[in-house]
Short mmCIF file of C-alpha atoms and ligand atoms in Angstrom, two decimals:
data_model
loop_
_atom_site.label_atom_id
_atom_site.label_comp_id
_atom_site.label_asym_id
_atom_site.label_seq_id
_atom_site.Cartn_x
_atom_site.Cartn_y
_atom_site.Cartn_z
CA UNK A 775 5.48 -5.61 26.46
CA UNK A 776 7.99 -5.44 23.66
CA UNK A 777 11.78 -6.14 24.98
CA UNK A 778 13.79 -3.24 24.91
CA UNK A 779 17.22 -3.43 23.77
CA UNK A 780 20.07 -1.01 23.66
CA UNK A 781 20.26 -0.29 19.88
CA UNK A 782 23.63 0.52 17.41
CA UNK A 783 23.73 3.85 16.02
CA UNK A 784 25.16 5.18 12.65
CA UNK A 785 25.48 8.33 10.70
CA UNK A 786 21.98 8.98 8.99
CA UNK A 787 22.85 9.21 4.85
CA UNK A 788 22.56 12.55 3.30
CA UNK A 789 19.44 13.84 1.68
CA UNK A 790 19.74 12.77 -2.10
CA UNK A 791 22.23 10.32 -1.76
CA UNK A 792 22.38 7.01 -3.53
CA UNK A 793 21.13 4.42 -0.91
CA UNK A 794 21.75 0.60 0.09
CA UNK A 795 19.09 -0.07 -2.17
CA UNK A 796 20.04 1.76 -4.90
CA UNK A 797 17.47 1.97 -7.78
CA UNK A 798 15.15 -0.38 -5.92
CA UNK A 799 14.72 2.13 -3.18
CA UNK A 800 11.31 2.93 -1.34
CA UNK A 801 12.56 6.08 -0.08
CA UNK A 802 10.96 4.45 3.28
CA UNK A 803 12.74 6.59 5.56
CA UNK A 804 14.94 4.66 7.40
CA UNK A 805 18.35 5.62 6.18
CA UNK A 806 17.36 9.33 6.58
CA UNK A 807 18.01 8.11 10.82
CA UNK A 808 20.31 6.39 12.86
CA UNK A 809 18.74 3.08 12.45
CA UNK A 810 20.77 3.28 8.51
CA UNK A 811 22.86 0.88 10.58
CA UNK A 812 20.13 -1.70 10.36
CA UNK A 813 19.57 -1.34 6.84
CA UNK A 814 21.18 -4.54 5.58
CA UNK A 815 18.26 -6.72 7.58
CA UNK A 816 15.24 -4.34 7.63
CA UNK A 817 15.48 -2.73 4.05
CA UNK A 818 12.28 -4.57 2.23
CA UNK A 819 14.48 -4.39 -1.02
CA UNK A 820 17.58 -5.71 0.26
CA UNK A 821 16.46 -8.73 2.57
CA UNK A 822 12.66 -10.22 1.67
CA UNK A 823 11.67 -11.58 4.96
CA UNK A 824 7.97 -12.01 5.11
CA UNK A 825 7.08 -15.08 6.84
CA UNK A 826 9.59 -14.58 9.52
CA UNK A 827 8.35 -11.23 10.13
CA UNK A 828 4.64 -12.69 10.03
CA UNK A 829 5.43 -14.95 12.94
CA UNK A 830 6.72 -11.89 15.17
CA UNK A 831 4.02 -9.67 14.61
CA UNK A 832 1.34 -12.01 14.18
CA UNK A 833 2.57 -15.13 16.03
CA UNK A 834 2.81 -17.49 12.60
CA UNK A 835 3.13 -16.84 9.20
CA UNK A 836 0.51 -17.27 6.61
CA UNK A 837 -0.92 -20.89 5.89
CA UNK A 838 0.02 -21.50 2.39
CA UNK A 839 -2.45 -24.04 1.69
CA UNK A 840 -5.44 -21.59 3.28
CA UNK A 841 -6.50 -19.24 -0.18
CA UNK A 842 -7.41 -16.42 2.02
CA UNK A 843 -4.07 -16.63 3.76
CA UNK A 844 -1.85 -17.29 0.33
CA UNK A 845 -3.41 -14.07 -1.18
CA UNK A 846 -4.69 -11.63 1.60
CA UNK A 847 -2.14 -12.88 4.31
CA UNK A 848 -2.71 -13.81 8.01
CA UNK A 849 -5.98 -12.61 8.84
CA UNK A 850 -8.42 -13.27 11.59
CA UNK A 851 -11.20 -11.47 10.32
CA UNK A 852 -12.42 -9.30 7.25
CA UNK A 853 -15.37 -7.59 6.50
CA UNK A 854 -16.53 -4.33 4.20
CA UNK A 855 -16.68 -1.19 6.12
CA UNK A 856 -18.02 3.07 5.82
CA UNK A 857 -18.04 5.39 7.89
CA UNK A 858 -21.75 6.25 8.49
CA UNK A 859 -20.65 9.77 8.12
CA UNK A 860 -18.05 9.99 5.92
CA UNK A 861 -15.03 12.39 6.86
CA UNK A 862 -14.65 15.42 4.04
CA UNK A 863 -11.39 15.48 2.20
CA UNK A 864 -10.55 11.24 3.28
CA UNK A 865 -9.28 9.13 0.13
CA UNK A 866 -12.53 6.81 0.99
CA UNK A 867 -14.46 7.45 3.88
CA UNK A 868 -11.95 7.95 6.83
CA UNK A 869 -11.86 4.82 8.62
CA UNK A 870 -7.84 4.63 8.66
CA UNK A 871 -8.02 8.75 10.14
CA UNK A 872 -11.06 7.81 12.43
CA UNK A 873 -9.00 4.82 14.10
CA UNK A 874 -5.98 7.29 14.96
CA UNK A 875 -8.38 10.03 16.20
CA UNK A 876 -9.83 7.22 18.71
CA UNK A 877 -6.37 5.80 19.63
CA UNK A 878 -5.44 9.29 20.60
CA UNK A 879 -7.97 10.85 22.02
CA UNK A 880 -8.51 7.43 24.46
CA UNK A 881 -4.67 7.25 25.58
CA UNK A 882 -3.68 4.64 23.66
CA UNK A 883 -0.94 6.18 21.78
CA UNK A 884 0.93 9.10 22.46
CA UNK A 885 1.24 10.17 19.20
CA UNK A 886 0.77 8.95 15.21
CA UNK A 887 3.22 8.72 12.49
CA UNK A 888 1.28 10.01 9.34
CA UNK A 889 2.12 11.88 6.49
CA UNK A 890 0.79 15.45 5.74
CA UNK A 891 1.84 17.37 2.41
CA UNK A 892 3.63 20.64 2.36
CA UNK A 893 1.90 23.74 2.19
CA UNK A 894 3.51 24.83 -1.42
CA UNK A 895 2.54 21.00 -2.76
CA UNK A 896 -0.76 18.81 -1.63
CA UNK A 897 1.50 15.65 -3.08
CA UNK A 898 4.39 16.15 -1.63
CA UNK A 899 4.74 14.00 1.05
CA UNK A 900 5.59 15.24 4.56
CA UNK A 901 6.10 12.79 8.03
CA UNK A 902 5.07 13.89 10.94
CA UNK A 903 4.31 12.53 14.61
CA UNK A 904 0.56 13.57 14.96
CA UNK A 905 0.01 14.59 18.51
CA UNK A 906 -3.41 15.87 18.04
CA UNK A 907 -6.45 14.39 16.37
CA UNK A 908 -6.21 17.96 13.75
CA UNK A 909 -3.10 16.71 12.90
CA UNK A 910 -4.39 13.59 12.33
CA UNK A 911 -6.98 15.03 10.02
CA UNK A 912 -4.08 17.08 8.11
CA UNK A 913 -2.91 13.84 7.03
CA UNK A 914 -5.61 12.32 5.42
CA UNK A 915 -6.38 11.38 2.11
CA UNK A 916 -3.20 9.42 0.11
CA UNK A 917 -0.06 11.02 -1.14
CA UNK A 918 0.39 9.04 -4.27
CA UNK A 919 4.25 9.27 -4.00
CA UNK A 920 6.95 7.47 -2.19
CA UNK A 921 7.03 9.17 1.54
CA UNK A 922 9.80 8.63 3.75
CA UNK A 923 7.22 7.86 6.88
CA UNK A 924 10.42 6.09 8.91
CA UNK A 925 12.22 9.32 8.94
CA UNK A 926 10.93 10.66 11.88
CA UNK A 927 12.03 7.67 13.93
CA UNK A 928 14.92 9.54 15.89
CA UNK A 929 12.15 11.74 16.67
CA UNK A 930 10.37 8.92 18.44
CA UNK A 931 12.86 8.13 20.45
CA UNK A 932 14.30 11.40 21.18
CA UNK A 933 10.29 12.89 21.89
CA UNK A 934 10.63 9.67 24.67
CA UNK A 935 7.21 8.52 23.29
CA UNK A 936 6.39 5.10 24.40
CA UNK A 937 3.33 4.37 22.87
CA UNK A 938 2.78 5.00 19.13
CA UNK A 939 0.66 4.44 16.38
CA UNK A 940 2.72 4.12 12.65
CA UNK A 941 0.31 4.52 9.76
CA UNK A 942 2.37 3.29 6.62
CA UNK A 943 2.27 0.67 3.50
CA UNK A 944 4.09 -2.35 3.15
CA UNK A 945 7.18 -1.48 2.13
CA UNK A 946 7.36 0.82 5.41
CA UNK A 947 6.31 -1.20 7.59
CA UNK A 948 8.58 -4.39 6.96
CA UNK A 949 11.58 -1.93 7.73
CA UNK A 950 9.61 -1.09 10.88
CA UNK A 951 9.06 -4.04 11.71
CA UNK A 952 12.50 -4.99 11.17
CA UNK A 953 13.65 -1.98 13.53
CA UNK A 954 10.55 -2.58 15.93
CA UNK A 955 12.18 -4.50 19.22
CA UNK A 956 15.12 -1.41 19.15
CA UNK A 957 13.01 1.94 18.93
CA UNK A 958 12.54 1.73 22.80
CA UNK A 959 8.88 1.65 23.21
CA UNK A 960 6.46 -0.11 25.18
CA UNK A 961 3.59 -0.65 22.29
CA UNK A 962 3.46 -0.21 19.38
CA UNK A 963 0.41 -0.30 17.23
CA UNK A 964 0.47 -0.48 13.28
CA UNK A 965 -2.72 0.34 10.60
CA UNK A 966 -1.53 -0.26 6.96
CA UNK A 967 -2.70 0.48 3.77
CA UNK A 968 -2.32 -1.86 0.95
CA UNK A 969 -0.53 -0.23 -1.68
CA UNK A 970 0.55 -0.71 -5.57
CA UNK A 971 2.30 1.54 -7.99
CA UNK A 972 3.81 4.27 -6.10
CA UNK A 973 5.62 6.89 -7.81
CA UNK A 974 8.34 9.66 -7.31
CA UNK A 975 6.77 13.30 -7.28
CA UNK A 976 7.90 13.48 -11.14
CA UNK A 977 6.90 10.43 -12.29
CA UNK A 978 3.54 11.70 -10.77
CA UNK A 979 3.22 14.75 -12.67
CA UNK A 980 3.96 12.56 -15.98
CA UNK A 981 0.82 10.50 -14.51
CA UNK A 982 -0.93 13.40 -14.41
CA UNK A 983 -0.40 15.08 -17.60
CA UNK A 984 -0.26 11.94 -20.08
CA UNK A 985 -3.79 11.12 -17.95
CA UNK A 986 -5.90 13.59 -16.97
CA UNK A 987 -8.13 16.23 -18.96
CA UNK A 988 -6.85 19.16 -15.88
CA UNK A 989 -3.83 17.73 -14.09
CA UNK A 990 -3.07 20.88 -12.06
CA UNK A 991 -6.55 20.49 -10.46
CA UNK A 992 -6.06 17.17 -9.41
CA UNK A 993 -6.54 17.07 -5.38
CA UNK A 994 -7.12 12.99 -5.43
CA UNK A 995 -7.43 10.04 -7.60
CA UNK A 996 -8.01 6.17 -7.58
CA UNK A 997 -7.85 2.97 -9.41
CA UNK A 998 -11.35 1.97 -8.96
CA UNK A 999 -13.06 -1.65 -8.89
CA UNK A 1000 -15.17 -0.26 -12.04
CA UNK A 1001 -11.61 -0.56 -13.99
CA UNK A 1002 -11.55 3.15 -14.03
CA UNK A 1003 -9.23 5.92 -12.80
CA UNK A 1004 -11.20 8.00 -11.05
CA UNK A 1005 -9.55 12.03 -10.20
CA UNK A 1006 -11.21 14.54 -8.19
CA UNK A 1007 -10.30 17.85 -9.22
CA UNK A 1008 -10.41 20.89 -6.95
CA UNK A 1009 -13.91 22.56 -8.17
CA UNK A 1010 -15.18 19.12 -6.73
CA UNK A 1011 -15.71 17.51 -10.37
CA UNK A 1012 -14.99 13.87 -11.27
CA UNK A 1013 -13.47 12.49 -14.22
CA UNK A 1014 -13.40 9.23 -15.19
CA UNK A 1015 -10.85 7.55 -17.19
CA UNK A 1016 -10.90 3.96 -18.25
CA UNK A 1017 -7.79 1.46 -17.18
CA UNK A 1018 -8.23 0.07 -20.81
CA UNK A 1019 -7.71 3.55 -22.29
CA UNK A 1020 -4.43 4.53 -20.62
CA UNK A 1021 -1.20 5.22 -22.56
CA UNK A 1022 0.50 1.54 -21.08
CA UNK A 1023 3.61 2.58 -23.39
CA UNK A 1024 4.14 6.48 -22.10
CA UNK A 1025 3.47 5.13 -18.16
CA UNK A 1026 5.38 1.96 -18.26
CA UNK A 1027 8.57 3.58 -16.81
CA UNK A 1028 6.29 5.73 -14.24
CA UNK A 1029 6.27 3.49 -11.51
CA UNK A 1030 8.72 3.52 -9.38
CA UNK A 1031 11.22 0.60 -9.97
CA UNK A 1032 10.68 -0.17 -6.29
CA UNK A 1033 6.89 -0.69 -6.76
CA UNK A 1034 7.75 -2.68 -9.79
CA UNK A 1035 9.79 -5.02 -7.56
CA UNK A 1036 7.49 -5.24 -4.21
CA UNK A 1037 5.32 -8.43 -3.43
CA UNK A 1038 3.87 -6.49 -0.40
CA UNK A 1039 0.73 -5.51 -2.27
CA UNK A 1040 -2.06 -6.19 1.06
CA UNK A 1041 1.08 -5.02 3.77
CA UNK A 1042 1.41 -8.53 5.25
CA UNK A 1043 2.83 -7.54 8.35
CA UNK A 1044 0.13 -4.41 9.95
CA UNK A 1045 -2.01 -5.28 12.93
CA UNK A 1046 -4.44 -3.93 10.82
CA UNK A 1047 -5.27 -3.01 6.86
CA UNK A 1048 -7.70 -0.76 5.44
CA UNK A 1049 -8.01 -0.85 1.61
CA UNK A 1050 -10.76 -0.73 -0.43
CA UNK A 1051 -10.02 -3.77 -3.34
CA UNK A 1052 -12.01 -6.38 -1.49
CA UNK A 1053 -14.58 -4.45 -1.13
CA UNK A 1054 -18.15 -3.54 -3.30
CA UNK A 1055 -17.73 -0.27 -5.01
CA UNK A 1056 -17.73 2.72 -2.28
CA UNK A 1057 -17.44 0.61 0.60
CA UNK A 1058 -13.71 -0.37 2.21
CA UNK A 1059 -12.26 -3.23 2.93
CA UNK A 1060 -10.85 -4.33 6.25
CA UNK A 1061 -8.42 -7.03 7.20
CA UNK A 1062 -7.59 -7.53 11.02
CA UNK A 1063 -4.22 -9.81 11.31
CA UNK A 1064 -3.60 -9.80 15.04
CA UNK A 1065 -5.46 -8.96 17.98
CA UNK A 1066 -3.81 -5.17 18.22
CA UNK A 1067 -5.63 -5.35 15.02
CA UNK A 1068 -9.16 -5.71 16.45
CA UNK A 1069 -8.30 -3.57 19.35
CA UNK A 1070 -7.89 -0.83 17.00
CA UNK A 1071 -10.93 -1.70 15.12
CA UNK A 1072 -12.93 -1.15 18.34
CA UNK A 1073 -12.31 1.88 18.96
CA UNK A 1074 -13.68 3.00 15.54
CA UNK A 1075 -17.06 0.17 15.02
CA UNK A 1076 -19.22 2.55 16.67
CA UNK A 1077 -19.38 4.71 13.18
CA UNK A 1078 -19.11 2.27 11.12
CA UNK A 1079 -21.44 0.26 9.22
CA UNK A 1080 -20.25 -3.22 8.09
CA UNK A 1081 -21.32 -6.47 5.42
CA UNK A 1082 -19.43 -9.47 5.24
CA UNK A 1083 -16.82 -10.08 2.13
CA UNK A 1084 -18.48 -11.39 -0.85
CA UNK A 1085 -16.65 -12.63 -4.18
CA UNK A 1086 -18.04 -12.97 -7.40
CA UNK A 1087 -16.93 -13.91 -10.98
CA UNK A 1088 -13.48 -15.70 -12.19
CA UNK A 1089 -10.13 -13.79 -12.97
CA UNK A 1090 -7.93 -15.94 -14.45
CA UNK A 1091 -9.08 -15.06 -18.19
CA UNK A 1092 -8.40 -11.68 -17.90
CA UNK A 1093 -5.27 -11.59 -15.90
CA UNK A 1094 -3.75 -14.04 -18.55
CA UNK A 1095 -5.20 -11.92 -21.26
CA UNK A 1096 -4.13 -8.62 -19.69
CA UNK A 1097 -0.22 -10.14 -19.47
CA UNK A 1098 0.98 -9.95 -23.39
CA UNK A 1099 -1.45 -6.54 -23.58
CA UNK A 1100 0.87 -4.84 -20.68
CA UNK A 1101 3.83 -6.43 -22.36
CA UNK A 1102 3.00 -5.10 -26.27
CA UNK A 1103 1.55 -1.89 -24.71
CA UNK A 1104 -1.46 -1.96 -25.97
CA UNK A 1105 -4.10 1.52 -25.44
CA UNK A 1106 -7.38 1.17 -27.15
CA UNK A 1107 -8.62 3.87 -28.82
CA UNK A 1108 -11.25 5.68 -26.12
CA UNK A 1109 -14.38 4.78 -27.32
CA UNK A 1110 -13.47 0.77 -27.18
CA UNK A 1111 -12.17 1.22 -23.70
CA UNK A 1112 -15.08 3.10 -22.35
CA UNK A 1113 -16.72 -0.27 -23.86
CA UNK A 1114 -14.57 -2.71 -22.44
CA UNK A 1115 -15.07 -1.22 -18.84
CA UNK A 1116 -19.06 -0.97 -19.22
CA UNK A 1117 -19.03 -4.68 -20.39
CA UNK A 1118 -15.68 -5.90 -17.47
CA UNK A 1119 -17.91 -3.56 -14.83
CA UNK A 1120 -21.28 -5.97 -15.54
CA UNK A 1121 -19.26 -9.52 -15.69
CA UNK A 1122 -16.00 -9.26 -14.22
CA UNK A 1123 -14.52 -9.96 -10.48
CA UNK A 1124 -16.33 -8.54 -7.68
CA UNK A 1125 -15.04 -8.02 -3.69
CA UNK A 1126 -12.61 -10.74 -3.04
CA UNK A 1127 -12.21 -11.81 -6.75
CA UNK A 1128 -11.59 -8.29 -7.69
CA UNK A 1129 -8.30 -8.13 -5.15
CA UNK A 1130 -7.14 -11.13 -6.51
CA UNK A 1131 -7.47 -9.88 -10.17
CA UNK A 1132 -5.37 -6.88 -9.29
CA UNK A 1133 -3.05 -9.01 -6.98
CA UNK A 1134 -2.19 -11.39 -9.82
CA UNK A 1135 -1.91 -8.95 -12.88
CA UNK A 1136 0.60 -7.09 -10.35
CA UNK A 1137 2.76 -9.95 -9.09
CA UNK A 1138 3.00 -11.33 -12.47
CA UNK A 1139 3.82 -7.98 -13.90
CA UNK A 1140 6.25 -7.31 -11.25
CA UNK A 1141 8.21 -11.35 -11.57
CA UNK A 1142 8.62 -10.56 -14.82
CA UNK A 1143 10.24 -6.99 -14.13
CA UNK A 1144 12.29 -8.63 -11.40
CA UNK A 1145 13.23 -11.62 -13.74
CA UNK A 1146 14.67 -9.33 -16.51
CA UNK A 1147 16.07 -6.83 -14.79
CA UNK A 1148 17.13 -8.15 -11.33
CA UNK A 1149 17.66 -11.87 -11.82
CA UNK A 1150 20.12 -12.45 -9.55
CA UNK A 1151 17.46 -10.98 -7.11
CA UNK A 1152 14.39 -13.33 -8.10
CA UNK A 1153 14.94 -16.43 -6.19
CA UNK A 1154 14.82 -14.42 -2.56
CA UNK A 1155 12.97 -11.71 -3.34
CA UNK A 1156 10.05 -13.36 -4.07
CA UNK A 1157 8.46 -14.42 -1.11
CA UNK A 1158 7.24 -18.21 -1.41
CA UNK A 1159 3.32 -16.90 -1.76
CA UNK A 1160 4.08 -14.95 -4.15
CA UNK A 1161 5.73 -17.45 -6.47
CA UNK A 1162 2.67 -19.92 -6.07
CA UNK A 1163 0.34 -16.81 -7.52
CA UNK A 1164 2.34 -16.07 -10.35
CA UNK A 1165 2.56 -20.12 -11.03
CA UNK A 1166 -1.13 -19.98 -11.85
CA UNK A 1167 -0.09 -18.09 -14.98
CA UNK A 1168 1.94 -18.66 -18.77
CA UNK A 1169 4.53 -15.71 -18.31
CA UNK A 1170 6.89 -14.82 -21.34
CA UNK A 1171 10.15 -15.15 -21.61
P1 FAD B 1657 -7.68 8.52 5.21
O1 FAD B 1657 -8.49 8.68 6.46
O2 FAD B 1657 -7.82 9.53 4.11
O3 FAD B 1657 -6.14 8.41 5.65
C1 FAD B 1657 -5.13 8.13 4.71
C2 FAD B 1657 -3.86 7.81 5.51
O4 FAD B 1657 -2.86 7.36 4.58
C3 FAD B 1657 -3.28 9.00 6.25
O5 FAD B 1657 -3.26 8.72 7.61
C4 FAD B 1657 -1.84 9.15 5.71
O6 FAD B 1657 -0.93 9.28 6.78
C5 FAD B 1657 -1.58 7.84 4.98
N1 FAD B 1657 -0.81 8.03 3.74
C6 FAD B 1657 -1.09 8.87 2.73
N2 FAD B 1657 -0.18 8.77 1.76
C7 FAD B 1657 0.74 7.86 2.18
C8 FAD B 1657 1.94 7.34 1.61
N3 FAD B 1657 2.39 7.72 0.40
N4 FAD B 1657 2.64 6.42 2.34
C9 FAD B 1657 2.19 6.02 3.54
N5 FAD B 1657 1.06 6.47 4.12
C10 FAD B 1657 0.34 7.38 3.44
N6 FAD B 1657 -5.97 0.24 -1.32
C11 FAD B 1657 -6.41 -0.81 -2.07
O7 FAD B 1657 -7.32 -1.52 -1.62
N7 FAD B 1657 -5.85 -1.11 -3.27
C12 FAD B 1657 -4.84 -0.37 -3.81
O8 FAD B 1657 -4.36 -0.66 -4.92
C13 FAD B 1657 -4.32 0.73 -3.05
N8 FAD B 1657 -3.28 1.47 -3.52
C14 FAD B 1657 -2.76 2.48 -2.72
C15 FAD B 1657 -1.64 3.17 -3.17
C16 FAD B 1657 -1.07 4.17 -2.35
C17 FAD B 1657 0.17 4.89 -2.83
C18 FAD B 1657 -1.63 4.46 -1.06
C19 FAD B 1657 -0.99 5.52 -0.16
C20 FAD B 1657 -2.76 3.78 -0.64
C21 FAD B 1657 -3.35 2.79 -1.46
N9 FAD B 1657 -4.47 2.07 -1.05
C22 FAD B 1657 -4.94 1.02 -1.80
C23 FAD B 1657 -5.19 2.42 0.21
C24 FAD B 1657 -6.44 3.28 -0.04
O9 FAD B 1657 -6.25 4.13 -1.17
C25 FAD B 1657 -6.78 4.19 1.18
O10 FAD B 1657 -5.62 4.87 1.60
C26 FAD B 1657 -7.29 3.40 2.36
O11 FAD B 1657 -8.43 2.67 2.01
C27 FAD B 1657 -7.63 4.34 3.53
O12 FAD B 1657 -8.65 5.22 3.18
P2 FAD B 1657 -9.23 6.21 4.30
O13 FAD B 1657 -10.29 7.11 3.70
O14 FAD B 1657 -9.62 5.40 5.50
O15 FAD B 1657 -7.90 7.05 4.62
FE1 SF4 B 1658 16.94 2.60 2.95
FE2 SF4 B 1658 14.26 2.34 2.93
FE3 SF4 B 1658 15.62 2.88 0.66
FE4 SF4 B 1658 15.81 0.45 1.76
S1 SF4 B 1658 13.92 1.37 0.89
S2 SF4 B 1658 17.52 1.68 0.97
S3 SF4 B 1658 15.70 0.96 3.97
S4 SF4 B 1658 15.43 4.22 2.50
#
């Protein structure tokens, strides 16, 4: 049972206002609540604090010298996962909205923090505390922007909730976990989502438009492991647009200068992750940290068919190669892109190999954002694993 202890409170900042973490800011939710007063510790972008974190959620913090551990984090177990029959509308196939359904429905929670759009805007991110498994379902499939899931933590404790389930990415969930011992509850269970170049709701729509054929029939969209973007537009058709094709010049201030900053790319510090990097094509990829981790998976395995993690192919080439081409900006005209992705698709990284590629050409792309434009920042910001990735690489000046 977690310890409860009597908590500080402190005016919750105004909507729109400029926040601890100024430009770096998640917009994770916690200074839209009481807990602001925390914000010094929890806030991801104001105090990096991984490994101790690791070793209070998990009971130790990631073996450096274990390769599984340096990259994916602490981890008991990971496998490739689908759901046998897929749930309609899910970003993949609705294991992370499955798992809530079951936690509910058995008792295990009381409720689930998720995030639902509004009704004008299917990307606008909206919190909730799901209290029914069709609320659950309302909140699947991703909401490519920042969401402010920690927002509805007064709720938690005001709703006198003492068993919940938060559904959230990395930088989320370090604030949570930061929070965790004072929100009053008995248990509290935590499924993550890795997550990687975020954006606000108008950097979005420039995604969108410099991007897509249709963007105002977008409903969905993914960075695939066949180096393509992949959108789903709302008369159910697919288009297909290579990485190697996209305008790197027009969407290099898109991102959101948080996600430019975070080394929290497989959310180090959930019970459990569902992603989909480590995985073959179509299938998802699980990683259980703790055993609230496998407890959760439990209640799920019974639709669920599983294979064990393969890896295949070498990365380092093209993550060096792919550093000066983010840095110059380079887009290839179509036609060579649609190339390059046919002939990267047949010999590049597979499963494990393929998370790594995208871990590395992130963390070095996001030192060197750090470096330049935070680098009074760099030396305790960047947690210890992630310096000894980006080491494997020549990085610019
Ligand atoms: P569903 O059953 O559809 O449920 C999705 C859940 O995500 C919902 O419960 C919802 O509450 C929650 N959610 C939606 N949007 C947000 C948000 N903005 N913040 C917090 N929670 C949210 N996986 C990878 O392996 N590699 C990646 O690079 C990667 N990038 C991601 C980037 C973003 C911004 C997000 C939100 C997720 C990313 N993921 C990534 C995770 C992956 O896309 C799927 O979300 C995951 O595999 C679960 O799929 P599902 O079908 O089981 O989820
Ligand atoms: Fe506050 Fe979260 Fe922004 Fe940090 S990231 S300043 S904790 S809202």
């Amino acid at each position: 049972m977690t310890s409860v202890l009597p908590h500080q409170k402190a005016k919750a900042l105004k909507p729109g206002s400029r926040r601890p973490a100024k430009e770096l800011c998640s917009e994770c939710g916690l200074c839209d609540t009481y807990y602001v007063h925390y914000v010094k510790e929890a806030c991801a972008f104001i105090h990096q604090q991984v490994a101790e974190l690791e070793e209070q959620a998990h009971g130790r913090s990631r073996n450096l010298e274990n390769p599984d551990d340096l990259y994916f984090g602490v981890n008991q177990k990971m496998m490739a996962a689908r759901k046998t029959q897929p749930i309609e509308g899910a970003q993949w196939t609705g294991i992370v909205s499955s798992i809530a359904i079951e936690m509910l429905t058995s008792g295990k929670v009381e409720g689930v923090v998720c995030v639902q759009n509004t009704a004008e805007d299917r990307f606008q991110p909206m919190p909730v505390i799901a209290r029914t498994p069709e609320e659950i379902l309302a909140a699947r499939v991703n909401k490519p922007t920042l969401s402010p899931n920690l927002s509805i933590l007064e709720q938690v404790e005001q709703s006198g909730m003492k068993r919940l389930l938060v559904i959230g990415v990395g930088c989320q969930i370090q604030a949570l976990r930061a929070v965790e011992q004072k929100l009053g509850l008995e248990k509290l269970y935590v499924l993550g989502t890795p997550c990687v170049d975020n954006v606000t709701r108008a950097g979005l729509q420039k995604f969108l438009e410099t991007t897509s054929k249709s963007p105002d029939t977008v409903v969905h969209y993914e960075f695939m492991q066949d180096f393509q973007v992949h959108f789903k537009h709302q008369d159910g058709s697919e288009e297909k647009v290579p990485f190697f094709g996209l305008n790197t010049k027009e969407l290099k201030d898109v991102f959101a200068p948080s996600c430019l900053s975070c080394f929290d790319y497989v959310n180090s510090l959930a019970d459990l992750v569902v992603g989909y990097m480590g995985a073959p094509f179509g299938w998802q990829w699980i990683v259980v940290r703790n055993d609230r981790g496998q407890e959760m998976l439990d209640m799920a395995m019974s639709q669920l068919e599983t294979q064990p993690v393969m890896s295949k192919g070498d990365r380092k080439n093209a993550v060096q190669q792919s550093i000066p081409a983010y840095e110059k900006g380079v887009t290839l005209p179509m036609w060579a892109a649609k190339l390059m992705g046919v002939v990267i698709e047949k010999v590049g990284p597979k499963g494990l190999e393929y998370a790594r590629f995208s871990i590395d050409s992130h963390f070095t792309r996001n030192y060197l954002y750090v470096k330049r434009h935070h680098p009074e920042k760099l030396e305790d910001h960047v947690p210890e694993y992630a310096k000894r990735i980006v080491s494997q690489y020549r990085l610019p000046e």
